Coordinates of C-alpha atoms (C1' of nucleotides) in Angstrom, one line a residue:
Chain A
X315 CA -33.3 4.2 -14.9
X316 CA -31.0 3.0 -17.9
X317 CA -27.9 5.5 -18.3
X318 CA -26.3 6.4 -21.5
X319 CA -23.9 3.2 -23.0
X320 CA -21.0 5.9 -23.9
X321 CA -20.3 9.5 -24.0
X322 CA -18.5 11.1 -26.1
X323 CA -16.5 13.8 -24.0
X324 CA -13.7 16.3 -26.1
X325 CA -12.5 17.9 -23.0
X326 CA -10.8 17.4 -19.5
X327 CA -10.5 19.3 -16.5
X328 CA -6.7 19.5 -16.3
X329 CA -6.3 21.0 -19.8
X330 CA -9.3 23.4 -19.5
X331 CA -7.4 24.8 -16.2
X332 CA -4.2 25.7 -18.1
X333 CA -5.7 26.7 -21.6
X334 CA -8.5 28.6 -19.8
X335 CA -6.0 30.5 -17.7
X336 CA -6.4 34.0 -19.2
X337 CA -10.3 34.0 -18.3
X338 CA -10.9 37.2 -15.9
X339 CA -13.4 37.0 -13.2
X340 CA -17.1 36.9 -15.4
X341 CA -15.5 36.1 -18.6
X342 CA -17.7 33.8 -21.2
X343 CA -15.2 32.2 -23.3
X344 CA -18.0 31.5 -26.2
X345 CA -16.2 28.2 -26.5
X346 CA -18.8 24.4 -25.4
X347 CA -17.1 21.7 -24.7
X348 CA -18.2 18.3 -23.1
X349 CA -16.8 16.9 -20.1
X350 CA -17.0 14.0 -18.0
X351 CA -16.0 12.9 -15.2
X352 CA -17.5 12.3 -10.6
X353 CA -19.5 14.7 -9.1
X354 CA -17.0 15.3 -5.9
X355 CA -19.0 18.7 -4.0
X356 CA -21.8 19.8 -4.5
X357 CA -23.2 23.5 -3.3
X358 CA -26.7 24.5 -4.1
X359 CA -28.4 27.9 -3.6
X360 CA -32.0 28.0 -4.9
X361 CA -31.8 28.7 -8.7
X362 CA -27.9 28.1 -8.6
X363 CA -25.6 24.9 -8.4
X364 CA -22.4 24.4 -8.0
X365 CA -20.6 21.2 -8.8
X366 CA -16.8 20.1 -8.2
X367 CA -16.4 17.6 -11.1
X368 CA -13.2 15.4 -11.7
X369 CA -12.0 13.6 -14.1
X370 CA -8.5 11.6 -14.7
X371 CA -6.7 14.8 -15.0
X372 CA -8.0 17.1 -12.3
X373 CA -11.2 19.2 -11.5
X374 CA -13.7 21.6 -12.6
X375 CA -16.2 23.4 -11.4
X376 CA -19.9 23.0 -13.1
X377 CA -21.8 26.1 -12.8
X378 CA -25.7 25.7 -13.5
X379 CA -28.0 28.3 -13.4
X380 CA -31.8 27.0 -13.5
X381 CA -32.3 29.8 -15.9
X382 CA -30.7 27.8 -18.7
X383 CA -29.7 24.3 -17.4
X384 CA -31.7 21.5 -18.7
X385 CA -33.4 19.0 -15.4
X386 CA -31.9 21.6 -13.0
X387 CA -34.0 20.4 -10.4
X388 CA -32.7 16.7 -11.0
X389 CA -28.7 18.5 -11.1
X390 CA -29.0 19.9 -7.8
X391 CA -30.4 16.6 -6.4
X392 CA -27.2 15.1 -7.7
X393 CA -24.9 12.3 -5.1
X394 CA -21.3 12.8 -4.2
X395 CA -19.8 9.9 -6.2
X396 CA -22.3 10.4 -9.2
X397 CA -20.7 10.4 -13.0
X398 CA -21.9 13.0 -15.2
X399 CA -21.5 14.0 -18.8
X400 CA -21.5 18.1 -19.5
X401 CA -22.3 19.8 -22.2
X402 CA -21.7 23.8 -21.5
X403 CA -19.5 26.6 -22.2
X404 CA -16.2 27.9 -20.5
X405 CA -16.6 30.5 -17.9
X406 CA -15.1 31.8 -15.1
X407 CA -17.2 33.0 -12.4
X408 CA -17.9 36.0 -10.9
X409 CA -15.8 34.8 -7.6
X410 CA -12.8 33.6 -10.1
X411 CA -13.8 29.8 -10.4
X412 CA -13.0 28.4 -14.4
X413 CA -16.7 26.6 -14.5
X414 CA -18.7 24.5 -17.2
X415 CA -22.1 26.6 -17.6
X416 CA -24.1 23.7 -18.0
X417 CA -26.3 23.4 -20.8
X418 CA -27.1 19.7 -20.5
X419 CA -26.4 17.1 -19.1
X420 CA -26.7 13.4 -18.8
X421 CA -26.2 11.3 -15.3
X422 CA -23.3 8.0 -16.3
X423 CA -23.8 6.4 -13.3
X424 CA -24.8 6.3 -9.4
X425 CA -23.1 5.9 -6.9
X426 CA -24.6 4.3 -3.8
X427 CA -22.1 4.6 -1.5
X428 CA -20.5 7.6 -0.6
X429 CA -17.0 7.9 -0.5
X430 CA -15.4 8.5 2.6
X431 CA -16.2 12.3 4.6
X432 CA -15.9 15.2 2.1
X433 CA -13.0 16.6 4.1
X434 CA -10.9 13.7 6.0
X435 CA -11.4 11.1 3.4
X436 CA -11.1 7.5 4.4
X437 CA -8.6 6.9 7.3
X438 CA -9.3 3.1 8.0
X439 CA -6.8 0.7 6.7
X440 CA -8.5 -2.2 6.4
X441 CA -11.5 -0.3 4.1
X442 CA -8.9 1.9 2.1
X443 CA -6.8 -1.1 1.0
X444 CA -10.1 -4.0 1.0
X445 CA -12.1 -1.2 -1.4
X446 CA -8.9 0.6 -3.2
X447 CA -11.8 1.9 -5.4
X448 CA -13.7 4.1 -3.1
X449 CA -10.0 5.1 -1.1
X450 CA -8.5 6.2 -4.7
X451 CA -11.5 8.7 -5.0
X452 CA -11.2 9.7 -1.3
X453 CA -7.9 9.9 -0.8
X454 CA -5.1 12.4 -3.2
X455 CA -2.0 10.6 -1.9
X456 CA -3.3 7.3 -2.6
X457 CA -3.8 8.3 -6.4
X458 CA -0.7 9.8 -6.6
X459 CA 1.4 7.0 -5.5
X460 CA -0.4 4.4 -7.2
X461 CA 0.3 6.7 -10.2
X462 CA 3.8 7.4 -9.5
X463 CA 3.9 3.1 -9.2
X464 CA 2.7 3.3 -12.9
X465 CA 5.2 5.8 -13.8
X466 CA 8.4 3.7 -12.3
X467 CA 7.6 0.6 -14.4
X468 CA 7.2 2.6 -17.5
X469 CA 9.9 4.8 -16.9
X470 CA 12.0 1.3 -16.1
X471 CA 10.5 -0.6 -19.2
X472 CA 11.9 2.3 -21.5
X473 CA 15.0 2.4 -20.5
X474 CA 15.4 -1.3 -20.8
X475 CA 14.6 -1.0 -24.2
X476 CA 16.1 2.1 -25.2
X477 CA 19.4 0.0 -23.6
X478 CA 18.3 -2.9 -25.9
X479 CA 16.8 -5.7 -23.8
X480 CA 14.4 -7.4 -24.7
X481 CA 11.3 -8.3 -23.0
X482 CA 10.1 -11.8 -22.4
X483 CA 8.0 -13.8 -20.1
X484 CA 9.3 -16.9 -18.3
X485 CA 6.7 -19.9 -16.2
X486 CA 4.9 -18.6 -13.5
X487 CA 4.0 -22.3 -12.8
X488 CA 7.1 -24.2 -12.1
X489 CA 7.6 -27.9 -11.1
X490 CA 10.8 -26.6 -8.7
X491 CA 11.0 -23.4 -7.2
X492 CA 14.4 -21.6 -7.6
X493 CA 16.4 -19.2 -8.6
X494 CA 16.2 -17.3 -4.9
X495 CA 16.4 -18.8 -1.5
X496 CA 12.9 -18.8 -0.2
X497 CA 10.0 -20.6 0.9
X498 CA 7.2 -21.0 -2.8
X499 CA 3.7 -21.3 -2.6
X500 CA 2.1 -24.7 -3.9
X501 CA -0.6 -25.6 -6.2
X502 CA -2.0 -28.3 -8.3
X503 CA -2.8 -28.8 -11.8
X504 CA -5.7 -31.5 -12.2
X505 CA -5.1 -32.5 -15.8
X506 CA -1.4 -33.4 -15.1
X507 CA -2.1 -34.0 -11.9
X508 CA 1.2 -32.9 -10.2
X509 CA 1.7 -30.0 -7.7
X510 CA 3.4 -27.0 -8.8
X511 CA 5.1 -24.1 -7.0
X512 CA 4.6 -20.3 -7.9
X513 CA 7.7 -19.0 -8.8
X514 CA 9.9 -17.2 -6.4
X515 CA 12.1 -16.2 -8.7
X516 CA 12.5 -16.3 -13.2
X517 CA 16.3 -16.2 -13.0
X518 CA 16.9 -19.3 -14.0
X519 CA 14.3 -19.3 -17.1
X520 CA 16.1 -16.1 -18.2
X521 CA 19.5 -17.1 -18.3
X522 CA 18.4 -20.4 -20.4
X523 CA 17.0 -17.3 -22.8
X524 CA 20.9 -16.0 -23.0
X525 CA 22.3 -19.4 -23.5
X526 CA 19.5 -19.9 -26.5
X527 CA 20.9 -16.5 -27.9
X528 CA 19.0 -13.2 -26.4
X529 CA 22.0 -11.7 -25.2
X530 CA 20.1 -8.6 -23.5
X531 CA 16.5 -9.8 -21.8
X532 CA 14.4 -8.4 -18.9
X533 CA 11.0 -9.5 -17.4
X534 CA 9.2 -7.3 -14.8
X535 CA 6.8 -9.8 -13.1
X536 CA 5.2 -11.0 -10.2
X537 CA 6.9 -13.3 -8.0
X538 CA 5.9 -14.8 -4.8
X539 CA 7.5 -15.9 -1.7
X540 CA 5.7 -17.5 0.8
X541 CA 6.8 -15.6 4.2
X542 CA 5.4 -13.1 6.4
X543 CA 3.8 -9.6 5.9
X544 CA 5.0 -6.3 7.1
X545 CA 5.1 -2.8 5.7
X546 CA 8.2 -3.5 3.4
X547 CA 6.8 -7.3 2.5
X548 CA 3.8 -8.3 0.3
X549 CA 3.4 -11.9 -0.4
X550 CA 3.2 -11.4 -4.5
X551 CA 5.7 -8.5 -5.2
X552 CA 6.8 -6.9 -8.8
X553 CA 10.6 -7.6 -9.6
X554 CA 12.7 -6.5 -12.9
X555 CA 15.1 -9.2 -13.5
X556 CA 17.5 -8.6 -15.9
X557 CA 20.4 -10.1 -18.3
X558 CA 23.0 -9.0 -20.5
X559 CA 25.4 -11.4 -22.5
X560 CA 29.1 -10.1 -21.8
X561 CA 28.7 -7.9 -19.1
X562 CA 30.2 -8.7 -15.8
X563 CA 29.1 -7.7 -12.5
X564 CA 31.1 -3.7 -12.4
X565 CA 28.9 -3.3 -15.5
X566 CA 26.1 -3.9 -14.1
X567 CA 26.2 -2.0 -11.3
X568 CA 27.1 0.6 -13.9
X569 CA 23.8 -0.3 -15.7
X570 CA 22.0 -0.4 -12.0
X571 CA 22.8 3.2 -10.6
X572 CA 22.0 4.6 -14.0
X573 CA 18.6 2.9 -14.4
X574 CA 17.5 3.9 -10.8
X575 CA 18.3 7.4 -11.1
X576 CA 17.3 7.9 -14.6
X577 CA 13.9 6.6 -13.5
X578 CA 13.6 9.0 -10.8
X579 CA 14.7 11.8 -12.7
X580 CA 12.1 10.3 -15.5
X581 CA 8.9 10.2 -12.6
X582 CA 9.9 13.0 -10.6
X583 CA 12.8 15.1 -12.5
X584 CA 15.5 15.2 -9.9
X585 CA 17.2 12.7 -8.2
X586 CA 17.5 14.7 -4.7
X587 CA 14.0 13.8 -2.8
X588 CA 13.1 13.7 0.6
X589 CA 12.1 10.1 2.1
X590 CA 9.9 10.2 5.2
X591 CA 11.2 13.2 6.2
X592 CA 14.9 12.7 5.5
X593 CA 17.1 13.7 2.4
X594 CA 18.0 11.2 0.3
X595 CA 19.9 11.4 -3.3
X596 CA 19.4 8.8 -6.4
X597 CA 22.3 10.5 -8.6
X598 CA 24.9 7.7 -9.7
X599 CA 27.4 7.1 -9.1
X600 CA 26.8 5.1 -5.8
X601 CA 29.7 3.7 -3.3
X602 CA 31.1 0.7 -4.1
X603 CA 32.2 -1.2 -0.8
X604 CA 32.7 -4.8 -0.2
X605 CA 30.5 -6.6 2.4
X606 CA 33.9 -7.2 4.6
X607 CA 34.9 -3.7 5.0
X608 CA 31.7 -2.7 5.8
X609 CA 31.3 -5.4 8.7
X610 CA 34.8 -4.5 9.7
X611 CA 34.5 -1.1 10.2
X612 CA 30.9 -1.7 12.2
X613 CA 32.4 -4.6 14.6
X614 CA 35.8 -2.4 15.1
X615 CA 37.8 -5.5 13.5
X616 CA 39.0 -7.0 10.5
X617 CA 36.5 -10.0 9.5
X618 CA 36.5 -11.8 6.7
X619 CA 35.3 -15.1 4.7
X620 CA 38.6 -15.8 5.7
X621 CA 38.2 -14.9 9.6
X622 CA 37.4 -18.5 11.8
X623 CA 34.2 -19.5 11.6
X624 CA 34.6 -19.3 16.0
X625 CA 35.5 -15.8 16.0
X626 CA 32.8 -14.5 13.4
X627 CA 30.3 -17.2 15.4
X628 CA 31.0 -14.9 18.8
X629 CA 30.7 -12.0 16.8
X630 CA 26.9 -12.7 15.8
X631 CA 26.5 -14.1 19.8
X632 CA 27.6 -10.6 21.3
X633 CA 24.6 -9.1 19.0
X634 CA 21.9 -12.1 19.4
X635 CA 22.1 -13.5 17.0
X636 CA 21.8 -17.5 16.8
X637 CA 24.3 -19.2 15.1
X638 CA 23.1 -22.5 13.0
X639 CA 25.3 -25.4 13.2
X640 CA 25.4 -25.2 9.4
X641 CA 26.3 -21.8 9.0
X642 CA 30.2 -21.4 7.8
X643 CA 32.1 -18.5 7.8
X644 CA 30.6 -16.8 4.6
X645 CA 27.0 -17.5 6.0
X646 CA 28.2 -16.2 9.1
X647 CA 30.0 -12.7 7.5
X648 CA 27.0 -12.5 5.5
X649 CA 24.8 -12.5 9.1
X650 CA 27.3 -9.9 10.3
X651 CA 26.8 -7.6 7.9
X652 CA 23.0 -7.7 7.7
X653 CA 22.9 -7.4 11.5
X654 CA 25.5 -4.5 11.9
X655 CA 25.5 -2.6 8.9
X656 CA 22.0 -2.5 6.8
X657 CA 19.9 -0.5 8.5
X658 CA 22.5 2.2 8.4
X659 CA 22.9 1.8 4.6
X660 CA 20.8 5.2 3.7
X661 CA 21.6 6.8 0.3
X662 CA 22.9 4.2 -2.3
X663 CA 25.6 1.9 -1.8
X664 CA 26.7 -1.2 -3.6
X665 CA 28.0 -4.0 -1.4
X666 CA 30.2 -6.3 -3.3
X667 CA 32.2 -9.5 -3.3
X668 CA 29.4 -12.1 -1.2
X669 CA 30.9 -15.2 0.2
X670 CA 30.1 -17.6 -1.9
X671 CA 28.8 -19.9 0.9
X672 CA 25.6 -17.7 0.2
X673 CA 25.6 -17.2 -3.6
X674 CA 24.8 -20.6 -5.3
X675 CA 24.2 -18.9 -8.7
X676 CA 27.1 -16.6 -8.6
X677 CA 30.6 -16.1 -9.9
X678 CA 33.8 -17.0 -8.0
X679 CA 36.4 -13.9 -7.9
X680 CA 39.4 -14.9 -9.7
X681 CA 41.6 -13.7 -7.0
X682 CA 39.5 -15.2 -4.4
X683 CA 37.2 -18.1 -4.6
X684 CA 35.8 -17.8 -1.4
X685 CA 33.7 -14.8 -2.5
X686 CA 31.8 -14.0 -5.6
X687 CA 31.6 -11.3 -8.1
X688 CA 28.2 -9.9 -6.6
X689 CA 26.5 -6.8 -5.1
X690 CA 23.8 -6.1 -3.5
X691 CA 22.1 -2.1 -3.3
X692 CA 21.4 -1.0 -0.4
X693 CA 18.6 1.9 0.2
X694 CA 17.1 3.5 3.3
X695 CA 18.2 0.7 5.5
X696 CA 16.7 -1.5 2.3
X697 CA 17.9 -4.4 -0.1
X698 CA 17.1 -2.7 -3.6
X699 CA 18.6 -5.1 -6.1
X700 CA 21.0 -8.0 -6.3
X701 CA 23.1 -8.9 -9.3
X702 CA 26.2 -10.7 -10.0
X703 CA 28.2 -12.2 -13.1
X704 CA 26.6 -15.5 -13.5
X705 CA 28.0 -18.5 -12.7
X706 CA 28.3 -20.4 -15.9
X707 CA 30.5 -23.5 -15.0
X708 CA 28.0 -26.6 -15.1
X709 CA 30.0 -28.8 -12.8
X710 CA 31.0 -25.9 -10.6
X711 CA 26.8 -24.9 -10.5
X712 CA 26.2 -28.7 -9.7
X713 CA 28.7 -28.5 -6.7
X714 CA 27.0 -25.6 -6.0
X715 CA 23.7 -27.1 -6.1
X716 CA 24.6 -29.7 -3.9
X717 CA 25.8 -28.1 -0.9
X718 CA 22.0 -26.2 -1.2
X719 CA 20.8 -30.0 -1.2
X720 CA 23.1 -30.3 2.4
X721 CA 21.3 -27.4 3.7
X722 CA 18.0 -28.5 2.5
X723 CA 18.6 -31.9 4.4
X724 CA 19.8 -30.1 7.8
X725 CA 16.3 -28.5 7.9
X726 CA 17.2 -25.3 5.7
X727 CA 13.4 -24.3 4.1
X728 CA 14.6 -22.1 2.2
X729 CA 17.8 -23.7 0.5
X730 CA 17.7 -23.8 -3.1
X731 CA 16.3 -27.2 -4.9
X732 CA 18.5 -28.6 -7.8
X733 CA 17.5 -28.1 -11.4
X734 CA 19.2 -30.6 -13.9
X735 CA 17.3 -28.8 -16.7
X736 CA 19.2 -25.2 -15.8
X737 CA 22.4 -27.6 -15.0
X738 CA 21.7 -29.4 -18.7
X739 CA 21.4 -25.3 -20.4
X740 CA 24.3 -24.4 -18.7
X741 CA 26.1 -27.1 -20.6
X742 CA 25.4 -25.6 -23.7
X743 CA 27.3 -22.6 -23.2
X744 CA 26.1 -19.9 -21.0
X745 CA 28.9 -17.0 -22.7
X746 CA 29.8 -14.1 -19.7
X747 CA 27.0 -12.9 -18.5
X748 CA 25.9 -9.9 -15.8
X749 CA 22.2 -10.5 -14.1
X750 CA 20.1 -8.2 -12.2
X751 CA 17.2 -8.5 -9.5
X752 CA 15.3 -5.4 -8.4
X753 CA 12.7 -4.4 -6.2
X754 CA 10.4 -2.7 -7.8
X755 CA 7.3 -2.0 -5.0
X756 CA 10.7 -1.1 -3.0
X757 CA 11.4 1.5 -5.8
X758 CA 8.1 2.5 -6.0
X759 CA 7.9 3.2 -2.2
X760 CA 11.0 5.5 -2.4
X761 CA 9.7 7.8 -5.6
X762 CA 6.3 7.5 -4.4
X763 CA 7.5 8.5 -0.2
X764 CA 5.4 5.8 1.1
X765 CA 6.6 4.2 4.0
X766 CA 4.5 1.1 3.4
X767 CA 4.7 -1.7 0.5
X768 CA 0.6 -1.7 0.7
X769 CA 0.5 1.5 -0.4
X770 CA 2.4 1.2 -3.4
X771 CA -0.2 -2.2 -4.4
X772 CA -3.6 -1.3 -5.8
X773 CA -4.4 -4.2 -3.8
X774 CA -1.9 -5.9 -1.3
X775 CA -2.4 -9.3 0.0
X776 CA -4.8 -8.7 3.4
X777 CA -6.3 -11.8 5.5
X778 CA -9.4 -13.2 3.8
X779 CA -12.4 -11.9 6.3
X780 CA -14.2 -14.6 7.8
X781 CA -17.7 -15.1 10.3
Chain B
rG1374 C1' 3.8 -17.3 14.4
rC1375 C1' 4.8 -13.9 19.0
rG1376 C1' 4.2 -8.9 21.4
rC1377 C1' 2.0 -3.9 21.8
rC1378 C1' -2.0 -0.7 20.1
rG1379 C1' -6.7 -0.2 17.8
rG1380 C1' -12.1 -1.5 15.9
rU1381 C1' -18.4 3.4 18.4
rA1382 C1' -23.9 6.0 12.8
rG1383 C1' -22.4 5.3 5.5
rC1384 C1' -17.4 8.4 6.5
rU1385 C1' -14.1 11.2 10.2
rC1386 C1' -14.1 11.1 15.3
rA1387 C1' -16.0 12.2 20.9
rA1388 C1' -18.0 9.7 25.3
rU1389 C1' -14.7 11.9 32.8
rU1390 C1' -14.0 6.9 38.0
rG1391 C1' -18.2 1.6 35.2
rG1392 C1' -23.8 5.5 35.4
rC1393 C1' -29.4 7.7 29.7
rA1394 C1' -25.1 6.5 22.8
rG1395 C1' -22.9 12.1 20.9
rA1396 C1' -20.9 15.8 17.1
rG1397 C1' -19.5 17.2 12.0
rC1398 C1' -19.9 15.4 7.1
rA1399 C1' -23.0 12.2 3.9
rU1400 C1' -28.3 10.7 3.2
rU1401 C1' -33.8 12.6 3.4
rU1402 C1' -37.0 17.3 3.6
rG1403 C1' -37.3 22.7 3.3
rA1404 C1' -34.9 28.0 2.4
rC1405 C1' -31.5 30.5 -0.6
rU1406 C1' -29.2 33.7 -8.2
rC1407 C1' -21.7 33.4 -7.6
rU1408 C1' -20.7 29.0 -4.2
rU1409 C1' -15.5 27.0 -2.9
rA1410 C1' -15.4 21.5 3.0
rA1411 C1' -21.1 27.0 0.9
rU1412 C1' -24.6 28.5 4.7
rC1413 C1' -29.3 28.0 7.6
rA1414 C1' -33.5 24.9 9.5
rA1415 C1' -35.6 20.1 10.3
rC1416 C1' -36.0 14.7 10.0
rA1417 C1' -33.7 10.2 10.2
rG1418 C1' -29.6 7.3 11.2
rG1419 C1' -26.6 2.3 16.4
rU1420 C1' -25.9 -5.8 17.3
rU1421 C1' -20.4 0.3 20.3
rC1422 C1' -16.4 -6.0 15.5
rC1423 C1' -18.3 -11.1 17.3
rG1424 C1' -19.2 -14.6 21.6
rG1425 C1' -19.0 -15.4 26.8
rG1426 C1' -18.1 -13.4 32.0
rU1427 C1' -18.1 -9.9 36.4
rU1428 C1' -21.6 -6.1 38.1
rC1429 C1' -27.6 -3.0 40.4
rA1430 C1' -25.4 -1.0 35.9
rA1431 C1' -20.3 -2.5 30.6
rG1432 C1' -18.5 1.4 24.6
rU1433 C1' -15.5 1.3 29.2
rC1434 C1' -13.4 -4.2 33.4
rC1435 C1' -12.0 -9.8 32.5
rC1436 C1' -11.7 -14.3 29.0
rG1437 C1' -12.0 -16.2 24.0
rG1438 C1' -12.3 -15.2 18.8
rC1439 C1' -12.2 -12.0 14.1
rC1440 C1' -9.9 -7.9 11.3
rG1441 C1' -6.3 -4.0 11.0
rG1442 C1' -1.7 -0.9 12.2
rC1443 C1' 3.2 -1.1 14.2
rG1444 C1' 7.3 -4.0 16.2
rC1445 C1' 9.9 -8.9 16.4
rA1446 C1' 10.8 -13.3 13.5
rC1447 C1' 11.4 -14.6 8.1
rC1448 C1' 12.7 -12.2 3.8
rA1449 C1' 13.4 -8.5 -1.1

RNA sequence: GCGCCGGUAGCUCAAUUGGCAGAGCAUUUGACUCUUAAUCAACAGGUUCCGGGUUCAAGUCCCGGCCGGCGCACCA
C-alpha cells in the first residue's frame, strides 16, 4: 500500500490542549483542524474508537464514531506505532477528553514493531540505547533529556554570541594529537597516505584563530579520547572551548559561573535543582579556592608545590595511591587533590592556581612560577570545565613542550606531543588571552538529572555486536 | 583491561531444593456508541543470549564465549 508523500497538518496537540482549554464536557468547538502525529493507545468499542495520538508537542485524543468517520473499520484496526494524518473537528468528550472527531483520515506510515509494553516502556539498556528510536517513543524521560541536551547547547551557543564570540570550526583530522593530555584515536587517509589522529582536543587551532586576529571565538564539537567507558565517560564527547583576547584567567571564571547558570536558568528557569536526589545550586558566584588549600585542609596539613616531593609522595602512599618515578611535586599535589578532595566538591567551586608541572599550556603566576593561573570547576564530585590565561611565551611553551616529550619517553601515553606549527603561531604574538574547556554531556547530565553520560547521547558509543 | 550482577515470548517480568516453559501487554479473531494502561472472550506466540559439561532430568549447577549495568583503573 503506497502512503501519502506529505501532509499538510495546521495543528498540534500541545497547542490545541491550551487554546482548547475552555471546552466543557460535550462541547463542539465548530473549529477542523488537521493533525498528525503516532498512534500511541488505542480503545475500541464497536461503533466507537478511541485513539491517543502524539505529535512533537504532546497528545490528543482522536475520537471516531463509525457514524461519520471515513474507513472506520480500517481506524479501529489501527497499530500502536502507526502515523496518521486527521482531519476533524475540536471536541471535548462527554467524559472531559479535548478529542479530534475524525472526519478523515489518511494512514503516514506502519509501524512493524511495537514499541516497548504500553505501560512499562522499554527497560533494557542495551535495546533502549542500540534503537534510541523506538526508546524515545517508549520512554518520557528519555525525550525529555535528550531535549533538555538540545536546549543546553542552544542556550550555550546564544550566550556566546550575545557575549560576542564567534563561532568557528577547527580540524577534526589532525596529524598530532594535542591540546589535552590523553590517549587519540588513529586513522588513515589513503590519498596522502599518512595516519592521522582524531582530535582530543581544538585548543590549539583556536588560539592560532586569536593570534590571526578573532579576539573572541568558541567551537562546541566533538572530541575523542581514546579511554575507557563508564557512566560519566563516552568515547566521542561534546566540549565548548572557548577564547577571549585580553581576558585573564579571574575573567574567565567570571565568564564561566555566569554562562552555566545563565544556561540553566535559560533550560529550566532556576538555578536551584535537585541532582539525583540531592540539592544542588548553579547561581554564580561560585567559591574560588586554590588546589593547595583544599588538599591542605583534606590531609590535615599544609602541602604545597612547594612541600618535598617525599613528604607529598607519602601522602598519596597512606591513601594508595602509586607514585610514578616521574611525578614531581606539582604532579604529586595535583594527585592529592584529586584523590582527597573531588568527590566531595558538590555545588560549584573553582579550584585555582595548578602546579605547573601539570599545565603545559598554561600561564605562570607572577608571584609564583611554580603554579599557573588556572581553574578547574568542580560539580557533583565532577570536573566541569578547565580554563586558564594562556601561555603565550614561545620559548617558555617550547620548554614546556619538552618536559611533555621527557614524560612521553618515560612511558607517559598520555603526555602531550610537541607542535612546532602552534610554537611557530605563538611567535607571532599570541596578545593576553583567557581559554575555556567545558563539558558539555557533563552539563547536560546535571540540567537533564541523569546520572549517566549515555543518557544524555542520542546514541553513545556501545560494543559492536558480534556472532 | 579486572571484579560483581544480569540476559526467559515482540515488550515488561515470574518460574520453590535441579522435576511438564508461565502471566500481563502487544499481535490475530470475535463482542461492545464516551473510552483513558478501556473491558470481556478466544487463538497463536519459546534455540530460556551462544557453545560445551555434570545429571535419570538443567531456565536453574559447572566451564568457555557474546552483550549490557554498576564498581575499579584511565580520564573530562
Amino acid at each position: 500500500m503506497t502512503t501519502p508523500y506529505s501532509f499538510a497538518h495546521n495543528a498540534f496537540a500541545g497547542a490545541l490542549q491550551t487554546s482548547y482549554a475552555h471546552l466543557v464536557d460535550g462541547e463542539e468547538s465548530g473549529d477542523v483542524v488537521k493533525v498528525a502525529g503516532r498512534v500511541m493507545l488505542l480503545r475500541t468499542q464497536g461503533k466507537l474508537a478511541f485513539a491517543t495520538m502524539r505529535d512533537s508537542s504532546g497528545e490528543i485524543q482522536l475520537f471516531a464514531l463509525a457514524a461519520v468517520c471515513a474507513d472506520f473499520d480500517e481506524f479501529a484496526k489501527l497499530h500502536l506505532g502507526d502515523w496518521v494524518g486527521v482531519t476533524g473537528e475540536v471536541v471535548r468528550t462527554k467524559r472531559g477528553e479535548l478529542s479530534i472527531k475524525v472526519a478523515t483520515w489518511v494512514k503516514l506510515a506502519t509501524a512493524l514493531h511495537n514499541f516497548g509494553d504500553k505501560w512499562a516502556g522499554i527497560a533494557d539498556f542495551d535495546l533502549r540505547y542500540r534503537h534510541r528510536e523506538a526508546d524515545l517513543w517508549a520512554n518520557e524521560k528519555s525525550r525529555t533529556s535528550l531535549a533538555r541536551r538540545s536546549e543546553v547547547l542552544r542556550a550555550t551557543r546564544e550566550r556566546c554570541w550575545a557575549a560576542n564570540f564567534i563561532e568557528v570550526e577547527t580540524p577534526i583530522l589532525n596529524a598530532i594529537a594535542t591540546g589535552a593530555a590523553a590517549k587519540p584515536f588513529t586513522t588513515h587517509h589513503h590519498a596522502l597516505g599518512s595516519d592521522l589522529f582524531l582530535r582530543i582536543a581544538p585548543e590549539l587551532w583556536l588560539k592560532r584563530l586569536v593570534v590571526g586576529g578573532f579576539e573572541r571565538v568558541f567551537e562546541l564539537g566533538r572530541v575523542f579520547r581514546n579511554e575507557g567507558l563508564s557512566p560519566r565517560h563516552n568515547p566521542e564527547f561534546t566540549m565548548l572551548e572557548l577564547y577571549a583576547a585580553y581576558w585573564n584567567y579571574e575573567d574567565m571564571m567570571s565568564f564561566t559561573e555566569e554562562l552555566v547558570a545563565g544556561v540553566a536558568r535559560d533550560v529550566l528557569g532556576t538555578t536551584e535543582v535537585t541532582y539525583q536526589d540531592r540539592p544542588f545550586s548553579f547561581a554564580a558566584p561560585w567559591p574560588r579556592r586554590t588546589m593547595a588549600e583544599l588538599a591542605s585542609e583534606a590531609v590535615g596539613e599544609d602541602v604545597s608545590v612547594h612541600t618535598p616531593r617525599e613528604r607529598l609522595a607519602a601522602l598519596l602512599g597512606e591513601r594508595g595511591v602509586e607514585v610514578h618515578a616521574s611525578w614531581g611535586p606539582g604532579r604529586c599535589l595535583a594527585e592529592l587533590f584529586e584523590v582527597t578532595c573531588e568527590d566531595s566538591l558538590w555545588d560549584p567551586i573553582f579550584v585555582t592556581d595548578f602546579p605547573v608541572e601539570v599545565s603545559p599550556l598554561a600561564r605562570r603566576r607572577q608571584d609564583d612560577p611554580e603554579l599557573t593561573e588556572r581553574f578547574e570547576s568542580y560539580a557533583v564530585g565532577r570536573e566541569l570545565s578547565n580554563g586558564f590565561s594562556e601561555l603565550n611565551d614561545p620559548v617558555d611553551q617550547r620548554t614546556r613542550f619538552e618536559d611533555q616529550a621527557r614524560l612521553a619517553a618515560a612511558g607517559d601515553p598520555e603526555a602531550m606531543a610537541i607542535d612546532e606549527d602552534y610554537i611557530k603561531a605563538l611567535e607571532w604574538g599570541l596578545p593576553p588571552t583567557a581559554g575555556l574547556g567545558l563539558g558539555m554531556d557533563r552539563l547536560a547530565m546535571l540540567i537533564a538529572d541523569e546520572a549517566s553520560i549515555r543518557e544524555v547521547i542520542a546514541f553513545p558509543t556501545l560494543k559492536p555486536l558480534r556472532d
